[in-house]
Backbone as JSON, one array per atom type, in Angstrom:
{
  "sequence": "XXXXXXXXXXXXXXXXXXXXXXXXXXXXXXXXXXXXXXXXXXXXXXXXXXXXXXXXXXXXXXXXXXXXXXXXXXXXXXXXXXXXXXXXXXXXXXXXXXXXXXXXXXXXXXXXXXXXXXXXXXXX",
  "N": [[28.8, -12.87, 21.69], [28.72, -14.04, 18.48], [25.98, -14.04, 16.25], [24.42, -16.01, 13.42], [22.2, -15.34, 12.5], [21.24, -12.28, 12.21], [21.09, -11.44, 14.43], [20.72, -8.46, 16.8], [22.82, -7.34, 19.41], [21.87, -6.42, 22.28], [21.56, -4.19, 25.64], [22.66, -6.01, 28.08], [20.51, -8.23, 30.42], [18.92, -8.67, 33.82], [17.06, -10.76, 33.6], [16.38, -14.19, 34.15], [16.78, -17.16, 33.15], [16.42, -20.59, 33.69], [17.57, -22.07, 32.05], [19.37, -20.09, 30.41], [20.34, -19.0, 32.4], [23.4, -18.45, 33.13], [24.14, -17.02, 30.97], [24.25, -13.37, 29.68], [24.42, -11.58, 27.85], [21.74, -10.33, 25.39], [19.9, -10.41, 22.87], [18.52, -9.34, 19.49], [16.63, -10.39, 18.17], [15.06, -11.7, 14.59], [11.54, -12.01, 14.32], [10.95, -13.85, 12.77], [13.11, -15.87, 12.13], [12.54, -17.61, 13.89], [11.94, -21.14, 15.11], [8.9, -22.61, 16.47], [7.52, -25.29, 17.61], [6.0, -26.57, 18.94], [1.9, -25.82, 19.81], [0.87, -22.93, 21.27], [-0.78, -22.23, 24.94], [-2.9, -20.14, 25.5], [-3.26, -17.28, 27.44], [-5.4, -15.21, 27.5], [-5.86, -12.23, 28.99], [-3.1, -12.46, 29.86], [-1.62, -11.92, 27.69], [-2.12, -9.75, 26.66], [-1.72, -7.97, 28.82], [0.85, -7.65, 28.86], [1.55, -6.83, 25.98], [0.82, -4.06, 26.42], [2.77, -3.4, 28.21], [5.2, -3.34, 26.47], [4.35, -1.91, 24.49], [4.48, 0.4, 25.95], [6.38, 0.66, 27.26], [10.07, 1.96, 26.73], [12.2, 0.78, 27.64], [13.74, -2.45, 26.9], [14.08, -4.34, 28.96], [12.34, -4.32, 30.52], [10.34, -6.44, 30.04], [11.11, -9.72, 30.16], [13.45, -11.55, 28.21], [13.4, -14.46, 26.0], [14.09, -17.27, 25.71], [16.22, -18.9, 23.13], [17.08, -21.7, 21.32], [19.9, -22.14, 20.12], [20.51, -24.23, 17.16], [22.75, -26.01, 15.02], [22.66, -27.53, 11.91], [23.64, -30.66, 10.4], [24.65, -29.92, 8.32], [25.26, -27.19, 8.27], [23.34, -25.84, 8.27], [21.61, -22.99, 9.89], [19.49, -23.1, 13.08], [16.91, -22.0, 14.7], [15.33, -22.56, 17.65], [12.42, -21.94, 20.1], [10.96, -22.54, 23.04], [9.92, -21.88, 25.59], [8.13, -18.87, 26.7], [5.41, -18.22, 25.27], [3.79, -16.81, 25.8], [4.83, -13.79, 25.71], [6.44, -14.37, 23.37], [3.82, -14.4, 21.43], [2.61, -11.8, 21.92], [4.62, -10.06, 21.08], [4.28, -10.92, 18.64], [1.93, -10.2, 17.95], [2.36, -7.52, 17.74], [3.31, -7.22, 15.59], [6.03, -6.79, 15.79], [9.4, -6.88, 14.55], [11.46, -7.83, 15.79], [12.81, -10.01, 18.57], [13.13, -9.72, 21.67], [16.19, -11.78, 23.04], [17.7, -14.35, 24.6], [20.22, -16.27, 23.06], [21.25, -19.93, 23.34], [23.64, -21.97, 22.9], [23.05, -25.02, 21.56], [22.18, -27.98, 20.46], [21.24, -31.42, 18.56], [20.69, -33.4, 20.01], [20.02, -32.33, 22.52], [17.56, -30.99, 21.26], [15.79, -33.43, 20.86], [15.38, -33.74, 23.1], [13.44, -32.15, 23.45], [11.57, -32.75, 21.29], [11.19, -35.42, 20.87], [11.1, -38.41, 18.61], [9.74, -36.96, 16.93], [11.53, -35.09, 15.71], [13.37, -32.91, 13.64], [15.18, -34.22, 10.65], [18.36, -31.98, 10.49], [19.78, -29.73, 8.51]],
  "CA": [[28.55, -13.97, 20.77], [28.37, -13.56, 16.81], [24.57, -14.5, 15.66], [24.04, -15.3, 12.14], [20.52, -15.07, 12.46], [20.91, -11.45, 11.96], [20.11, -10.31, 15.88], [21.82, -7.22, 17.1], [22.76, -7.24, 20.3], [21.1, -5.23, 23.14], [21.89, -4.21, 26.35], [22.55, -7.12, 29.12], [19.69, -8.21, 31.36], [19.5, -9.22, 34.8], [16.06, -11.73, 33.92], [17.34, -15.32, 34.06], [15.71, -18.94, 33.46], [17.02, -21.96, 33.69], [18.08, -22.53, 30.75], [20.01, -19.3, 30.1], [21.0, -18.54, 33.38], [24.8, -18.23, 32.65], [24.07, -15.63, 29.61], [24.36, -11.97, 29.65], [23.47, -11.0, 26.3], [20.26, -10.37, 25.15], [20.17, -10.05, 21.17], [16.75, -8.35, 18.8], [16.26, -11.87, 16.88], [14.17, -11.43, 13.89], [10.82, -13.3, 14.86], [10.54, -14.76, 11.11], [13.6, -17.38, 11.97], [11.94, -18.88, 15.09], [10.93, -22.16, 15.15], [8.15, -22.92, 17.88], [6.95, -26.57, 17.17], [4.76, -26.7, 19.74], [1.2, -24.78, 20.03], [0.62, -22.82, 22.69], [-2.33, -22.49, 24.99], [-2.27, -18.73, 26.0], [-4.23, -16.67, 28.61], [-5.57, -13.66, 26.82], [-5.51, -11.24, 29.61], [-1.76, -11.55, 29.94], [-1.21, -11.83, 26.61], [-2.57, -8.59, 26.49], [-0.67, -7.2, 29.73], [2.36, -7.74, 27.78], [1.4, -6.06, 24.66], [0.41, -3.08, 26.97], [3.86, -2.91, 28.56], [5.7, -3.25, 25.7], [3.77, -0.65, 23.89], [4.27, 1.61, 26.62], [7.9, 1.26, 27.43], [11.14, 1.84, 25.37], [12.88, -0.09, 28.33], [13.22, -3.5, 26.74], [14.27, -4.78, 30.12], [11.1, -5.04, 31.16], [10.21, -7.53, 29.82], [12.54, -10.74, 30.35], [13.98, -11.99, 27.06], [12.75, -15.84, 25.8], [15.34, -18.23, 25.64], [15.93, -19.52, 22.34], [18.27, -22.34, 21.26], [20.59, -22.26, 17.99], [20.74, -25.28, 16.82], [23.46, -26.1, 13.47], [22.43, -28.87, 10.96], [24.79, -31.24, 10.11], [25.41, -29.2, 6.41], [26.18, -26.07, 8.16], [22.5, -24.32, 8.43], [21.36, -22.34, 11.58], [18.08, -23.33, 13.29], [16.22, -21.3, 16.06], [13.85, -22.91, 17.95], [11.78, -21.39, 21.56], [9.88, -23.74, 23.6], [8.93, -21.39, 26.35], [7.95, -17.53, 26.77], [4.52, -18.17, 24.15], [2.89, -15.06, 26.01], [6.08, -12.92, 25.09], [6.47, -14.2, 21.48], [2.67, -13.62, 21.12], [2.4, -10.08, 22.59], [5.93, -9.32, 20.2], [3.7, -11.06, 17.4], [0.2, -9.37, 17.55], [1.98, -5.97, 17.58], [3.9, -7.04, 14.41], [7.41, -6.51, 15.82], [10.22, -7.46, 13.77], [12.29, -8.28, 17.15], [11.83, -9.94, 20.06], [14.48, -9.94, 22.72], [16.28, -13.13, 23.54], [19.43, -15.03, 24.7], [20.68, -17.19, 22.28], [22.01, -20.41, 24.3], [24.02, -22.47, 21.87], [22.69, -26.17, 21.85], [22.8, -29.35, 19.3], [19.99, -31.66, 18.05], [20.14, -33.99, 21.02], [19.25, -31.28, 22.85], [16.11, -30.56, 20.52], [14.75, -34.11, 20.98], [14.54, -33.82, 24.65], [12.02, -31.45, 23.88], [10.42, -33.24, 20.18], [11.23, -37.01, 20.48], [11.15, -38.83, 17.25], [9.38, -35.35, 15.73], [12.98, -34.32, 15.59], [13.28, -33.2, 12.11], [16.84, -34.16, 10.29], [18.54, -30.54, 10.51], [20.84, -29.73, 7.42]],
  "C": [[28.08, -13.4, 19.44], [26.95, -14.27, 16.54], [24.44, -14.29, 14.44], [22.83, -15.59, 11.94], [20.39, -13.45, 12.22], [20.65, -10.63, 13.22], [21.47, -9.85, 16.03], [21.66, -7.52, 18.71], [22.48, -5.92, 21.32], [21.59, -5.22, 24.54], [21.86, -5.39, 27.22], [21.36, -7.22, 30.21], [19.82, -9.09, 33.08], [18.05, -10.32, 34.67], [17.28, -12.89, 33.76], [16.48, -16.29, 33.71], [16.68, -19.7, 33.47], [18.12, -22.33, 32.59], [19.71, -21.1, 30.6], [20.56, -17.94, 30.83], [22.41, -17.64, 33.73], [25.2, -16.97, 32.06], [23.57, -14.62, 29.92], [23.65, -11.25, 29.09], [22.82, -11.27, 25.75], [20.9, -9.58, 23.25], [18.82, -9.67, 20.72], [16.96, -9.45, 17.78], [15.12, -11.43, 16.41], [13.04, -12.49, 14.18], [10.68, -14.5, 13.75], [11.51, -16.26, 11.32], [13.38, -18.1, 13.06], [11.3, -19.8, 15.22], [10.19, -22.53, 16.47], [6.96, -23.94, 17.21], [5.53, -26.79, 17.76], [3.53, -25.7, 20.29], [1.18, -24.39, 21.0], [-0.46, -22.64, 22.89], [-2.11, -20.99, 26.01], [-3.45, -18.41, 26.51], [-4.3, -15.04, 28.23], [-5.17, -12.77, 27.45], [-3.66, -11.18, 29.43], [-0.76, -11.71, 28.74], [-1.12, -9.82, 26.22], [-1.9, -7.55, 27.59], [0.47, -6.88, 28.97], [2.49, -7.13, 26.95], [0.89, -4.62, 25.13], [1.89, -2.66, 27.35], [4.59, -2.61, 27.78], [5.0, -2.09, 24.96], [4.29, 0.67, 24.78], [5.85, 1.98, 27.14], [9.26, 1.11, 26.74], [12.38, 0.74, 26.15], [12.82, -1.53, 27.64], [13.68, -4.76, 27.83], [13.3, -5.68, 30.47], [10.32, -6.46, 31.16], [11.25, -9.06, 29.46], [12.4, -11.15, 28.98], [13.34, -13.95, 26.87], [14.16, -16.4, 25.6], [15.04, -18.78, 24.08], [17.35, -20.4, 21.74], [18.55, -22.52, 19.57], [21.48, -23.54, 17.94], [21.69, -25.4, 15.27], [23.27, -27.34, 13.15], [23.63, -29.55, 10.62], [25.36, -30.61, 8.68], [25.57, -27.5, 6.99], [24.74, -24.83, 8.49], [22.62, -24.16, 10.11], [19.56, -22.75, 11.75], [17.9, -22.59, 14.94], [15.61, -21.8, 16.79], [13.96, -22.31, 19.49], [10.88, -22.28, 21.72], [8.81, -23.17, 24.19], [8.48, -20.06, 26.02], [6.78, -17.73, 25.35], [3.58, -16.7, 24.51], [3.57, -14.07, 25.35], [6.08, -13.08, 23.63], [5.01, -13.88, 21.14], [2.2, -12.36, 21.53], [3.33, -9.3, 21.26], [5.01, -9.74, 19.11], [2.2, -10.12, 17.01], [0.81, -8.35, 17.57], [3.03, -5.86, 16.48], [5.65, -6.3, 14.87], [8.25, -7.27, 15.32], [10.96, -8.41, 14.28], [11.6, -9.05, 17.56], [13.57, -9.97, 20.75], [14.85, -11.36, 23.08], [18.02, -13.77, 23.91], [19.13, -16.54, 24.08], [21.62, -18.1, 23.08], [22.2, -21.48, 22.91], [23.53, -24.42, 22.2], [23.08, -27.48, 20.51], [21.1, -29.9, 19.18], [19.55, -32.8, 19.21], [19.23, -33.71, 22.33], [17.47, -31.11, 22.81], [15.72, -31.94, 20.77], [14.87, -34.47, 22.11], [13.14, -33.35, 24.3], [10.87, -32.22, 22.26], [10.19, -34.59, 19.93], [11.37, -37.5, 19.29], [10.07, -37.95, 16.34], [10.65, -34.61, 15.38], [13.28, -34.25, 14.36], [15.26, -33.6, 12.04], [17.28, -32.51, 10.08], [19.46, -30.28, 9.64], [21.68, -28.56, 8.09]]
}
């Protein structure tokens, strides 16, 4: 799959979720175009596991990839958004990584207000 978000693609993983079960390829999405609407409520310690593993191994296996859905505006932009994996994007964020690993599962905006309801912004 072509990503114009800029992620390079990385070797294939065997993690899976629900969501992005199907998908193979794992891409190095820049964290800057991720939208994550909703706060999270994170559990230091394994915030901190995470940011230990990752520090420590070049495998990026290890750690399962976040699902994130690319959403296109009705004028043509690209929109990112991640719901789940907030330990993962905060472990990839406190150690200032550019990346994070993720499968890009292609979605729409009906999609997005399962998960925002009438917070659903208009998406250009």
């Amino acid at each position: 799959m072509s990503s114009p978000c800029g992620a390079a693609t990385v070797e294939s993983s065997d993690n899976r979720s629900v969501h992005s079960d199907g998908l193979e390829e794992v891409y190095n999405v820049p964290m800057h175009v991720i939208i994550r609407p909703i706060p999270p409520v994170l559990h230091e310690p394994k915030v901190q596991s995470l940011m230990n593993t990752i520090k420590e191994s070049a495998d990026i296996s290890v750690v399962p990839p976040i699902d994130v859905l690319w959403i296109k505006g009705r004028e043509g932009g690209n929109y990112y958004y991640s719901f789940g994996g907030c330990h993962r994007f905060a472990a990839y964020q406190r150690l200032k990584m550019q990346t994070i690993p993720a499968k890009i599962i292609k979605s729409n905006v009906s999609d997005l207000s399962t998960y925002l309801g009438a917070s659903t912004p208009d998406l250009r």
